[in-house]
mmCIF file of C-alpha atoms in Angstrom:
data_model
loop_
_atom_site.group_PDB
_atom_site.id
_atom_site.type_symbol
_atom_site.label_atom_id
_atom_site.label_comp_id
_atom_site.label_asym_id
_atom_site.label_seq_id
_atom_site.Cartn_x
_atom_site.Cartn_y
_atom_site.Cartn_z
ATOM 1 C CA MET A 1 21.634 -48.771 94.361
ATOM 2 C CA ALA A 2 22.182 -52.603 94.986
ATOM 3 C CA ASP A 3 25.509 -52.724 93.388
ATOM 4 C CA VAL A 4 26.889 -49.481 95.147
ATOM 5 C CA GLU A 5 26.043 -51.044 98.396
ATOM 6 C CA GLU A 6 27.365 -54.379 97.525
ATOM 7 C CA ILE A 7 30.559 -52.435 96.386
ATOM 8 C CA ILE A 8 30.577 -50.509 99.882
ATOM 9 C CA SER A 9 30.301 -53.661 101.873
ATOM 10 C CA SER A 10 33.036 -55.452 99.865
ATOM 11 C CA GLU A 11 35.151 -52.637 100.648
ATOM 12 C CA LEU A 12 34.397 -51.827 104.144
ATOM 13 C CA ALA A 13 35.160 -55.992 104.625
ATOM 14 C CA GLN A 14 38.665 -55.266 102.890
ATOM 15 C CA VAL A 15 39.323 -52.163 105.331
ATOM 16 C CA GLN A 16 38.514 -54.088 108.428
ATOM 17 C CA GLN A 17 40.821 -56.902 107.493
ATOM 18 C CA LYS A 18 43.859 -54.800 106.031
ATOM 19 C CA ALA A 19 43.795 -51.569 107.860
ATOM 20 C CA PRO A 20 44.760 -52.952 111.348
ATOM 21 C CA ASN A 21 47.742 -54.542 109.824
ATOM 22 C CA ILE A 22 49.372 -51.479 108.549
ATOM 23 C CA GLU A 23 52.091 -50.041 111.251
ATOM 24 C CA GLY A 24 51.034 -46.870 112.853
ATOM 25 C CA VAL A 25 47.293 -47.069 111.376
ATOM 26 C CA THR A 26 44.708 -47.489 114.297
ATOM 27 C CA LEU A 27 41.185 -48.141 112.374
ATOM 28 C CA GLU A 28 38.666 -46.797 115.040
ATOM 29 C CA ALA A 29 35.390 -47.501 112.758
ATOM 30 C CA ALA A 30 34.425 -48.959 109.471
ATOM 31 C CA VAL A 31 30.894 -48.611 108.901
ATOM 32 C CA ARG A 32 28.665 -47.810 106.073
ATOM 33 C CA ASN A 33 28.075 -44.299 107.377
ATOM 34 C CA ILE A 34 32.017 -43.494 107.992
ATOM 35 C CA VAL A 35 35.396 -44.937 108.030
ATOM 36 C CA ARG A 36 37.468 -43.426 110.493
ATOM 37 C CA ALA A 37 41.264 -44.037 111.027
ATOM 38 C CA THR A 38 44.197 -42.545 112.756
ATOM 39 C CA ILE A 39 47.855 -42.422 111.173
ATOM 40 C CA ARG A 40 50.348 -42.075 113.844
ATOM 41 C CA LEU A 41 54.138 -41.544 113.318
ATOM 42 C CA GLN A 42 56.884 -40.229 115.520
ATOM 43 C CA GLY A 43 56.689 -36.979 117.079
ATOM 44 C CA LEU A 44 53.635 -34.596 116.597
ATOM 45 C CA ARG A 45 52.966 -36.568 113.131
ATOM 46 C CA THR A 46 49.368 -37.847 114.220
ATOM 47 C CA ILE A 47 46.227 -37.461 111.968
ATOM 48 C CA THR A 48 42.977 -38.680 111.889
ATOM 49 C CA THR A 49 41.152 -39.268 108.616
ATOM 50 C CA CYS A 50 37.224 -39.484 108.352
ATOM 51 C CA MET A 51 35.828 -41.069 105.200
ATOM 52 C CA GLN A 52 32.430 -40.960 103.890
ATOM 53 C CA PHE A 53 31.166 -42.609 101.017
ATOM 54 C CA PRO A 54 29.100 -40.387 98.228
ATOM 55 C CA ALA A 55 25.963 -41.472 96.338
ATOM 56 C CA GLU A 56 27.494 -42.688 93.462
ATOM 57 C CA TYR A 57 30.560 -44.267 94.767
ATOM 58 C CA PRO A 58 33.129 -45.370 93.489
ATOM 59 C CA LYS A 59 32.081 -43.331 90.421
ATOM 60 C CA GLU A 60 32.474 -40.131 92.629
ATOM 61 C CA PRO A 61 35.587 -39.701 95.104
ATOM 62 C CA ILE A 62 35.323 -40.638 98.625
ATOM 63 C CA VAL A 63 34.617 -37.596 100.854
ATOM 64 C CA ILE A 64 37.618 -36.971 103.194
ATOM 65 C CA GLU A 65 37.995 -34.884 106.316
ATOM 66 C CA LEU A 66 41.060 -34.633 108.233
ATOM 67 C CA LYS A 67 41.586 -33.761 111.758
ATOM 68 C CA SER A 68 44.650 -33.602 114.421
ATOM 69 C CA LYS A 69 45.570 -32.489 117.734
ATOM 70 C CA THR A 70 48.849 -31.578 116.980
ATOM 71 C CA LEU A 71 49.405 -30.786 113.442
ATOM 72 C CA PRO A 72 48.339 -26.974 112.655
ATOM 73 C CA GLU A 73 44.856 -26.698 111.044
ATOM 74 C CA LYS A 74 46.156 -24.947 108.172
ATOM 75 C CA VAL A 75 48.586 -28.307 107.381
ATOM 76 C CA CYS A 76 45.402 -30.326 107.803
ATOM 77 C CA ASP A 77 43.560 -28.263 105.489
ATOM 78 C CA LYS A 78 46.161 -28.286 102.621
ATOM 79 C CA ILE A 79 46.486 -32.227 102.949
ATOM 80 C CA THR A 80 42.877 -32.600 102.694
ATOM 81 C CA LYS A 81 43.016 -30.518 99.384
ATOM 82 C CA ILE A 82 45.795 -32.599 98.094
ATOM 83 C CA CYS A 83 44.094 -35.775 99.091
ATOM 84 C CA GLU A 84 40.736 -34.553 97.045
ATOM 85 C CA GLU A 85 42.545 -34.125 94.010
ATOM 86 C CA GLU A 86 44.266 -37.809 94.363
ATOM 87 C CA ALA A 87 40.907 -39.371 94.861
ATOM 88 C CA LYS A 88 39.914 -38.016 91.749
ATOM 89 C CA LYS A 89 42.556 -40.020 90.001
ATOM 90 C CA TRP A 90 41.036 -43.391 91.454
ATOM 91 C CA LEU A 91 37.448 -43.177 90.407
ATOM 92 C CA GLY A 92 35.948 -46.746 89.892
ATOM 93 C CA GLN A 93 38.265 -48.146 92.460
ATOM 94 C CA LYS A 94 38.052 -49.209 95.839
ATOM 95 C CA GLN A 95 39.512 -45.660 97.342
ATOM 96 C CA VAL A 96 39.684 -46.084 101.192
ATOM 97 C CA MET A 97 42.904 -48.110 101.694
ATOM 98 C CA LEU A 98 44.219 -46.152 99.074
ATOM 99 C CA MET A 99 43.652 -43.034 100.854
ATOM 100 C CA ILE A 100 44.817 -44.119 104.132
ATOM 101 C CA ASN A 101 48.271 -45.277 102.729
ATOM 102 C CA PHE A 102 48.472 -42.115 100.804
ATOM 103 C CA VAL A 103 47.950 -39.938 103.773
ATOM 104 C CA LYS A 104 50.595 -42.121 105.718
ATOM 105 C CA GLU A 105 53.166 -41.633 102.725
ATOM 106 C CA PHE A 106 52.516 -37.903 102.634
ATOM 107 C CA LEU A 107 53.382 -37.724 106.432
ATOM 108 C CA ILE A 108 56.263 -39.766 106.067
ATOM 109 C CA GLU A 109 57.608 -37.741 102.956
ATOM 110 C CA ASN A 110 56.800 -34.368 104.335
ATOM 111 C CA PRO A 111 58.546 -34.722 107.969
ATOM 112 C CA LEU A 112 58.783 -30.823 107.842
ATOM 113 C CA CYS A 113 55.009 -30.321 108.062
ATOM 114 C CA VAL A 114 55.233 -30.927 112.128
ATOM 115 C CA CYS A 115 56.903 -27.216 112.085
ATOM 116 C CA SER A 116 55.523 -25.664 108.859
ATOM 117 C CA GLU A 117 53.622 -22.919 110.913
ATOM 118 C CA GLU A 118 57.125 -21.757 112.518
ATOM 119 C CA ILE A 119 58.991 -21.711 109.186
ATOM 120 C CA LEU A 120 56.076 -19.868 107.835
ATOM 121 C CA SER A 121 55.924 -17.387 110.852
ATOM 122 C CA VAL A 122 60.044 -16.980 110.195
ATOM 123 C CA LYS A 123 59.308 -16.269 106.613
ATOM 124 C CA LYS A 124 56.715 -13.633 107.318
ATOM 125 C CA LYS A 125 58.269 -11.913 110.263
ATOM 126 C CA LEU A 126 61.720 -11.941 110.441
ATOM 127 C CA LEU A 127 62.908 -12.582 107.000
ATOM 128 C CA THR A 128 63.805 -9.774 104.483
ATOM 129 C CA ALA A 129 64.514 -9.687 100.705
ATOM 130 C CA ASP A 130 67.875 -10.315 101.218
ATOM 131 C CA ASP A 131 67.653 -13.550 103.024
ATOM 132 C CA SER A 132 66.617 -17.108 101.913
ATOM 133 C CA VAL A 133 65.007 -20.201 103.278
ATOM 134 C CA ILE A 134 65.128 -23.775 101.474
ATOM 135 C CA LEU A 135 63.048 -26.770 102.615
ATOM 136 C CA LYS A 136 64.750 -30.469 102.220
ATOM 137 C CA GLN A 137 61.765 -32.388 103.230
ATOM 138 C CA ALA A 138 63.679 -35.529 102.033
ATOM 139 C CA THR A 139 66.348 -34.994 104.962
ATOM 140 C CA SER A 140 64.005 -33.178 107.019
ATOM 141 C CA LYS A 141 66.147 -30.024 106.811
ATOM 142 C CA VAL A 142 65.641 -26.308 106.732
ATOM 143 C CA VAL A 143 68.318 -23.955 105.387
ATOM 144 C CA TYR A 144 68.762 -20.514 106.076
ATOM 145 C CA ARG A 145 71.037 -17.833 104.547
ATOM 146 C CA ILE A 146 70.765 -14.408 106.578
ATOM 147 C CA SER A 147 72.271 -11.540 105.352
ATOM 148 C CA GLN A 148 73.107 -8.021 106.740
ATOM 149 C CA GLU A 149 75.133 -5.465 104.450
ATOM 150 C CA GLN A 150 78.176 -7.510 103.726
ATOM 151 C CA TYR A 151 77.885 -9.925 106.497
ATOM 152 C CA PHE A 152 75.871 -13.474 105.991
ATOM 153 C CA MET A 153 75.560 -16.644 107.733
ATOM 154 C CA GLN A 154 74.398 -19.711 106.613
ATOM 155 C CA PHE A 155 72.860 -22.487 108.791
ATOM 156 C CA VAL A 156 71.051 -25.611 108.682
ATOM 157 C CA LEU A 157 68.021 -26.748 111.097
ATOM 158 C CA VAL A 158 67.800 -30.667 111.267
ATOM 159 C CA VAL A 159 64.513 -31.441 112.282
ATOM 160 C CA PRO A 160 64.402 -34.977 114.182
ATOM 161 C CA GLU A 161 61.684 -37.547 113.625
ATOM 162 C CA GLU A 162 60.682 -36.955 117.318
ATOM 163 C CA TYR A 163 60.055 -33.133 117.097
ATOM 164 C CA PRO A 164 59.214 -31.222 119.171
ATOM 165 C CA ILE A 165 59.950 -33.932 121.932
ATOM 166 C CA LYS A 166 63.496 -33.740 120.757
ATOM 167 C CA GLN A 167 65.100 -30.369 119.816
ATOM 168 C CA VAL A 168 66.572 -29.274 116.617
ATOM 169 C CA LYS A 169 70.098 -29.679 115.621
ATOM 170 C CA ILE A 170 72.063 -26.559 114.178
ATOM 171 C CA GLU A 171 74.632 -26.952 111.713
ATOM 172 C CA LEU A 172 76.683 -23.904 110.364
ATOM 173 C CA GLU A 173 77.545 -24.208 106.893
ATOM 174 C CA ASP A 174 79.352 -20.793 106.170
ATOM 175 C CA HIS A 175 79.620 -17.374 107.531
ATOM 176 C CA ASN A 176 82.076 -14.332 107.604
ATOM 177 C CA PHE A 177 81.648 -12.999 111.215
ATOM 178 C CA PRO A 178 84.690 -13.119 113.442
ATOM 179 C CA GLU A 179 85.196 -16.539 115.345
ATOM 180 C CA ILE A 180 84.362 -15.318 118.556
ATOM 181 C CA LEU A 181 80.902 -14.229 117.468
ATOM 182 C CA LYS A 182 80.203 -17.494 115.249
ATOM 183 C CA VAL A 183 80.863 -19.830 118.431
ATOM 184 C CA ASN A 184 78.734 -17.431 120.561
ATOM 185 C CA PHE A 185 75.933 -17.567 117.855
ATOM 186 C CA ILE A 186 75.412 -21.406 117.418
ATOM 187 C CA SER A 187 76.535 -21.954 121.287
ATOM 188 C CA GLN A 188 73.764 -19.792 122.462
ATOM 189 C CA ALA A 189 71.075 -21.334 119.759
ATOM 190 C CA THR A 190 72.053 -24.726 120.934
ATOM 191 C CA GLU A 191 71.242 -23.772 124.362
ATOM 192 C CA ILE A 192 67.721 -22.478 123.389
ATOM 193 C CA ALA A 193 67.144 -25.414 121.816
ATOM 194 C CA ARG A 194 67.944 -27.513 124.561
ATOM 195 C CA LYS A 195 65.874 -25.189 127.119
ATOM 196 C CA CYS A 196 62.797 -26.114 124.874
ATOM 197 C CA VAL A 197 62.800 -29.729 125.537
ATOM 198 C CA GLN A 198 64.598 -30.098 128.739
ATOM 199 C CA PRO A 199 63.309 -29.255 132.221
ATOM 200 C CA PRO A 200 65.332 -26.875 134.146
ATOM 201 C CA ILE A 201 67.626 -28.186 136.824
ATOM 202 C CA LYS A 202 66.481 -26.349 139.542
ATOM 203 C CA LYS A 203 62.370 -26.036 138.929
ATOM 204 C CA LYS A 204 60.708 -23.364 140.824
ATOM 205 C CA PRO A 205 57.920 -24.646 143.176
ATOM 206 C CA LYS A 206 55.056 -22.483 141.395
ATOM 207 C CA ASP A 207 56.010 -23.233 138.159
ATOM 208 C CA PRO A 208 53.733 -25.556 136.122
ATOM 209 C CA PRO A 209 54.767 -29.153 135.005
ATOM 210 C CA PHE A 210 57.439 -28.973 132.356
ATOM 211 C CA GLU A 211 56.258 -29.606 128.708
ATOM 212 C CA PRO A 212 58.292 -29.904 125.709
ATOM 213 C CA GLN A 213 58.205 -26.678 123.393
ATOM 214 C CA PRO A 214 58.777 -26.334 119.749
ATOM 215 C CA SER A 215 62.261 -25.224 119.127
ATOM 216 C CA VAL A 216 62.453 -24.121 115.294
ATOM 217 C CA LEU A 217 60.952 -20.656 115.624
ATOM 218 C CA PRO A 218 63.328 -19.493 118.961
ATOM 219 C CA VAL A 219 66.378 -20.874 117.577
ATOM 220 C CA VAL A 220 65.634 -19.232 114.151
ATOM 221 C CA LYS A 221 64.503 -15.987 115.843
ATOM 222 C CA PHE A 222 67.836 -15.646 117.878
ATOM 223 C CA LEU A 223 69.936 -16.149 114.835
ATOM 224 C CA VAL A 224 68.275 -14.001 112.689
ATOM 225 C CA GLU A 225 68.178 -11.102 115.222
ATOM 226 C CA SER A 226 71.851 -11.595 116.040
ATOM 227 C CA VAL A 227 72.807 -11.549 112.429
ATOM 228 C CA LYS A 228 70.785 -8.334 111.804
ATOM 229 C CA LYS A 229 71.973 -6.398 114.669
ATOM 230 C CA PHE A 230 75.844 -7.090 115.340
ATOM 231 C CA PRO A 231 77.143 -5.799 111.966
ATOM 232 C CA VAL A 232 75.720 -2.509 112.550
ATOM 233 C CA MET A 233 76.168 -2.509 116.444
ATOM 234 C CA CYS A 234 77.992 0.928 117.804
ATOM 235 C CA CYS A 235 80.478 0.725 120.712
ATOM 236 C CA PRO A 236 78.286 2.057 123.686
ATOM 237 C CA LEU A 237 80.974 4.303 124.917
ATOM 238 C CA CYS A 238 82.236 6.154 121.399
ATOM 239 C CA LYS A 239 79.408 5.520 119.346
ATOM 240 C CA GLU A 240 81.281 4.162 116.112
ATOM 241 C CA ARG A 241 80.890 0.768 114.683
ATOM 242 C CA VAL A 242 82.650 -2.155 116.384
ATOM 243 C CA LEU A 243 82.675 -4.470 113.420
ATOM 244 C CA PRO A 244 84.306 -2.874 110.146
ATOM 245 C CA GLN A 245 81.854 -2.494 107.252
ATOM 246 C CA ASN A 246 83.824 -4.819 105.078
ATOM 247 C CA PRO A 247 84.184 -8.179 106.599
ATOM 248 C CA SER A 248 87.140 -9.248 104.664
ATOM 249 C CA GLU A 249 89.341 -6.319 105.970
ATOM 250 C CA PRO A 250 90.975 -7.324 109.085
ATOM 251 C CA VAL A 251 91.208 -4.897 112.066
ATOM 252 C CA THR A 252 94.813 -4.283 112.481
ATOM 253 C CA ASP A 253 94.547 -1.828 115.387
ATOM 254 C CA LYS A 254 94.599 -4.193 118.300
ATOM 255 C CA ARG A 255 92.957 -1.116 120.351
ATOM 256 C CA ARG A 256 89.958 -1.170 118.018
ATOM 257 C CA ARG A 257 89.354 -4.855 118.027
ATOM 258 C CA MET A 258 86.047 -6.123 119.124
ATOM 259 C CA GLU A 259 85.032 -7.208 123.012
ATOM 260 C CA LYS A 260 82.117 -8.631 123.600
ATOM 261 C CA LEU A 261 80.310 -8.542 126.957
ATOM 262 C CA TYR A 262 77.986 -10.584 128.894
ATOM 263 C CA CYS A 263 75.319 -8.443 128.528
ATOM 264 C CA GLY A 264 75.590 -8.742 124.567
ATOM 265 C CA HIS A 265 77.018 -5.383 123.553
ATOM 266 C CA LEU A 266 80.023 -4.702 121.379
ATOM 267 C CA PHE A 267 82.890 -2.616 122.538
ATOM 268 C CA HIS A 268 86.070 -1.355 121.392
ATOM 269 C CA PHE A 269 88.830 -2.496 123.450
ATOM 270 C CA ILE A 270 90.387 0.850 124.116
ATOM 271 C CA CYS A 271 87.225 2.053 124.752
ATOM 272 C CA LEU A 272 86.455 -0.460 127.445
ATOM 273 C CA TYR A 273 89.921 -0.419 128.836
ATOM 274 C CA LYS A 274 89.684 3.376 129.623
ATOM 275 C CA TYR A 275 86.232 2.830 131.214
ATOM 276 C CA ILE A 276 87.077 0.020 133.406
ATOM 277 C CA LYS A 277 90.458 1.456 134.526
ATOM 278 C CA THR A 278 89.484 5.198 135.155
ATOM 279 C CA PRO A 279 87.180 6.116 138.619
ATOM 280 C CA PRO A 280 84.704 5.323 139.532
ATOM 281 C CA PHE A 281 85.750 1.739 139.754
ATOM 282 C CA THR A 282 82.473 0.455 141.413
ATOM 283 C CA GLY A 283 78.981 0.158 139.816
ATOM 284 C CA LYS A 284 80.223 0.105 136.241
ATOM 285 C CA ILE A 285 77.255 -0.555 133.970
ATOM 286 C CA CYS A 286 76.862 -0.996 130.176
ATOM 287 C CA PRO A 287 75.753 2.475 128.980
ATOM 288 C CA ASP A 288 73.309 0.937 126.474
ATOM 289 C CA CYS A 289 71.606 -1.621 128.835
ATOM 290 C CA GLY A 290 72.445 -0.583 132.499
ATOM 291 C CA ASN A 291 73.652 -3.930 133.047
ATOM 292 C CA ALA A 292 76.791 -4.516 135.545
ATOM 293 C CA ILE A 293 79.825 -4.914 133.246
ATOM 294 C CA TYR A 294 82.001 -8.172 133.472
ATOM 295 C CA HIS A 295 84.452 -9.304 131.204
ATOM 296 C CA ASP A 296 87.429 -12.163 131.500
ATOM 297 C CA LYS A 297 89.912 -9.638 131.091
ATOM 298 C CA PHE A 298 89.130 -7.486 133.680
ATOM 299 C CA LYS A 299 89.183 -9.333 136.674
ATOM 300 C CA LEU A 300 90.881 -7.279 139.260
ATOM 301 C CA SER A 301 88.801 -5.890 142.413
ATOM 302 C CA PRO A 302 87.776 -2.428 142.405
ATOM 303 C CA GLN A 303 89.984 -1.930 145.269
ATOM 304 C CA LEU A 304 93.080 -3.115 143.398
ATOM 305 C CA MET A 305 92.376 -1.098 140.188
ATOM 306 C CA GLU A 306 91.746 1.910 142.377
ATOM 307 C CA ALA A 307 95.190 1.336 144.169
ATOM 308 C CA ARG A 308 96.991 0.785 140.921
ATOM 309 C CA TRP A 309 95.082 3.889 139.442
ATOM 310 C CA ALA A 310 96.238 6.416 142.578
ATOM 311 C CA HIS A 311 99.898 4.922 142.119
ATOM 312 C CA LYS A 312 100.075 5.870 138.504
ATOM 313 C CA GLN A 313 98.523 9.155 138.937
ATOM 314 C CA ALA A 314 101.173 9.874 141.871
ATOM 315 C CA ARG A 315 103.922 8.964 139.628
ATOM 316 C CA GLN A 316 102.752 11.108 136.822
ATOM 317 C CA ARG A 317 102.637 14.092 139.006
ATOM 318 C CA GLU A 318 106.088 13.383 140.170
ATOM 319 C CA LEU A 319 107.092 13.458 136.594
ATOM 320 C CA ASP A 320 105.078 16.481 135.666
ATOM 321 C CA GLU A 321 107.196 18.509 138.860
ATOM 322 C CA VAL A 322 110.345 17.126 137.315
ATOM 323 C CA VAL A 323 109.403 18.714 133.880
ATOM 324 C CA ASP A 324 108.305 21.795 135.423
ATOM 325 C CA PHE A 325 111.393 22.043 137.393
ATOM 326 C CA LEU A 326 113.466 21.609 134.585
ATOM 327 C CA ASP A 327 111.506 24.178 132.686
#
């Protein structure tokens, strides 16, 4: 028993001397009953290690418990189990400093642990058997490949060290969508990520103080839903698919080319043209969502469009009268 107490006293002295010198480590307690140290890295990677000496220490592995106000509880539980297995390799050695360094290195080598719950939520709720996700811990990247029939998009989320204080970066690797949709996907996803970490320019008086929010889940949710819905989206007017079933087949008929409205729905150009250019000219709404229709190619005022339509109709009547006279 005396030997155990002597070993523990010697180790506590070592911990008190060395732990405060480790960058990112704060030693909060180093006594016989408990050793507690908090490890802080950038962003949310902060975890507190609580260690206790068992009766037969160091012949038994040290007892460890991990707590965190920032990391998910499941992540802490998983790291705890890994630490317990690692401690069994150190029997007969001084284990406290080894454990503190091990936990710190684990957090450094696994930066994606800060968004592990978001990644798991995406995998469970949004992805199908045709989709895939690859984690690259070394570079703090998550690679997604999302498919819908013959369409696909492969993109990378780069998770910064300061996450979630800083937004994720989106990199597009490959896709077979029309260019206009590709640009729209990435631009809107980037804007969603920005809103998660930057307060609004015009804050409403009754809004609570702004706090940065995790951006992985909302960004991936938007991209997955977009990739899944647009390939099978039908024109609200003719009820036929807008995108060709085979993305490698170009749309040769200009009248059937795709037009995307601000409300998010796709139309055939000819369908939209006829809808916009025929009366009534005011109160045009999307048949699917009921939102007002806006499009850069149709900027004329309702009054001017009505005047042109009336002129066209009058001209057509004149031509019809000439035909009838000749007949």
